[in-house]
PDB file of C-alpha atoms in Angstrom:
ATOM      1  CA  THR Y 208      16.663 -40.004   6.922  1.00 61.00           C
ATOM      2  CA  ASP Y 209      19.758 -37.892   7.504  1.00 70.00           C
ATOM      3  CA  PRO Y 210      18.610 -34.858   9.514  1.00 65.00           C
ATOM      4  CA  THR Y 211      21.260 -32.774   7.764  1.00 66.00           C
ATOM      5  CA  ALA Y 212      19.983 -33.778   4.346  1.00 67.00           C
ATOM      6  CA  VAL Y 213      16.445 -32.907   5.367  1.00 61.00           C
ATOM      7  CA  LEU Y 214      17.559 -29.424   6.381  1.00 62.00           C
ATOM      8  CA  GLU Y 215      19.402 -28.970   3.089  1.00 69.00           C
ATOM      9  CA  ASN Y 216      16.347 -29.993   1.096  1.00 68.00           C
ATOM     10  CA  PRO Y 217      14.628 -26.781  -0.038  1.00 65.00           C
ATOM     11  CA  ALA Y 218      11.227 -28.402   0.324  1.00 68.00           C
ATOM     12  CA  THR Y 219      11.724 -29.209   3.994  1.00 68.00           C
ATOM     13  CA  ASP Y 220      14.296 -26.673   5.192  1.00 67.00           C
ATOM     14  CA  PRO Y 221      12.488 -24.006   7.240  1.00 67.00           C
ATOM     15  CA  ALA Y 222      15.042 -21.407   6.198  1.00 66.00           C
ATOM     16  CA  THR Y 223      14.501 -22.100   2.511  1.00 63.00           C
ATOM     17  CA  VAL Y 224      10.741 -22.107   2.899  1.00 58.00           C
ATOM     18  CA  LEU Y 225      10.980 -18.636   4.408  1.00 60.00           C
ATOM     19  CA  GLU Y 226      13.146 -17.486   1.494  1.00 63.00           C
ATOM     20  CA  ASN Y 227      10.637 -18.796  -1.046  1.00 61.00           C
ATOM     21  CA  PRO Y 228       8.433 -15.885  -2.156  1.00 63.00           C
ATOM     22  CA  ALA Y 229       5.416 -18.164  -2.340  1.00 64.00           C
ATOM     23  CA  THR Y 230       5.694 -19.218   1.294  1.00 61.00           C
ATOM     24  CA  ASP Y 231       7.558 -16.333   2.934  1.00 63.00           C
ATOM     25  CA  PRO Y 232       5.084 -14.273   4.983  1.00 63.00           C
ATOM     26  CA  THR Y 233       7.202 -11.181   4.411  1.00 62.00           C
ATOM     27  CA  THR Y 234       7.088 -11.588   0.642  1.00 61.00           C
ATOM     28  CA  VAL Y 235       3.378 -12.293   0.679  1.00 58.00           C
ATOM     29  CA  LEU Y 236       2.850  -9.003   2.491  1.00 60.00           C
ATOM     30  CA  GLU Y 237       5.012  -7.190  -0.071  1.00 64.00           C
ATOM     31  CA  ASN Y 238       3.014  -8.659  -2.959  1.00 63.00           C
ATOM     32  CA  PRO Y 239       0.465  -6.047  -4.064  1.00 65.00           C
ATOM     33  CA  ALA Y 240      -2.100  -8.751  -4.718  1.00 66.00           C
ATOM     34  CA  THR Y 241      -1.981 -10.050  -1.150  1.00 62.00           C
ATOM     35  CA  ASP Y 242      -0.725  -7.086   0.894  1.00 64.00           C
ATOM     36  CA  PRO Y 243      -3.608  -5.583   2.881  1.00 64.00           C
ATOM     37  CA  ALA Y 244      -1.908  -2.194   2.768  1.00 65.00           C
ATOM     38  CA  THR Y 245      -1.638  -2.279  -1.010  1.00 61.00           C
ATOM     39  CA  VAL Y 246      -5.199  -3.466  -1.412  1.00 58.00           C
ATOM     40  CA  LEU Y 247      -6.325  -0.451   0.602  1.00 61.00           C
ATOM     41  CA  GLU Y 248      -4.222   1.849  -1.606  1.00 64.00           C
ATOM     42  CA  ASN Y 249      -5.785   0.398  -4.748  1.00 63.00           C
ATOM     43  CA  PRO Y 250      -8.563   2.762  -5.868  1.00 66.00           C
ATOM     44  CA  ALA Y 251     -10.720  -0.168  -6.905  1.00 68.00           C
ATOM     45  CA  THR Y 252     -10.671  -1.730  -3.445  1.00 64.00           C
ATOM     46  CA  ASP Y 253      -9.945   1.207  -1.118  1.00 66.00           C
ATOM     47  CA  PRO Y 254     -13.139   2.199   0.717  1.00 67.00           C
ATOM     48  CA  ALA Y 255     -11.880   5.776   1.010  1.00 68.00           C
ATOM     49  CA  THR Y 256     -11.346   6.067  -2.732  1.00 64.00           C
ATOM     50  CA  VAL Y 257     -14.701   4.516  -3.505  1.00 60.00           C
ATOM     51  CA  LEU Y 258     -16.317   7.164  -1.324  1.00 67.00           C
ATOM     52  CA  GLU Y 259     -14.367   9.937  -3.085  1.00 68.00           C
ATOM     53  CA  ASN Y 260     -15.384   8.670  -6.516  1.00 65.00           C
ATOM     54  CA  PRO Y 261     -18.505  10.562  -7.653  1.00 70.00           C
ATOM     55  CA  ALA Y 262     -19.765   7.444  -9.398  1.00 73.00           C
ATOM     56  CA  THR Y 263     -19.765   5.407  -6.199  1.00 68.00           C
ATOM     57  CA  ASP Y 264     -19.970   8.038  -3.441  1.00 66.00           C
ATOM     58  CA  PRO Y 265     -23.412   7.974  -1.834  1.00 70.00           C
ATOM     59  CA  ALA Y 266     -22.987  11.614  -0.784  1.00 69.00           C
ATOM     60  CA  THR Y 267     -22.419  12.740  -4.359  1.00 62.00           C
TER      61      THR Y 267
END
């Protein structure tokens, strides 16, 4: 129950949790699979691209 040991434990140290790509909000945002910006830039999921695609554009 040493507070120092708890902080040095990667599973419980807030600093380590933030550095872990799986739990770091910054890394999650940089991950193309979970980054809203990347999802919008993906032609398969970007509403603008879907509209520009003749196969899926209601106007075309």
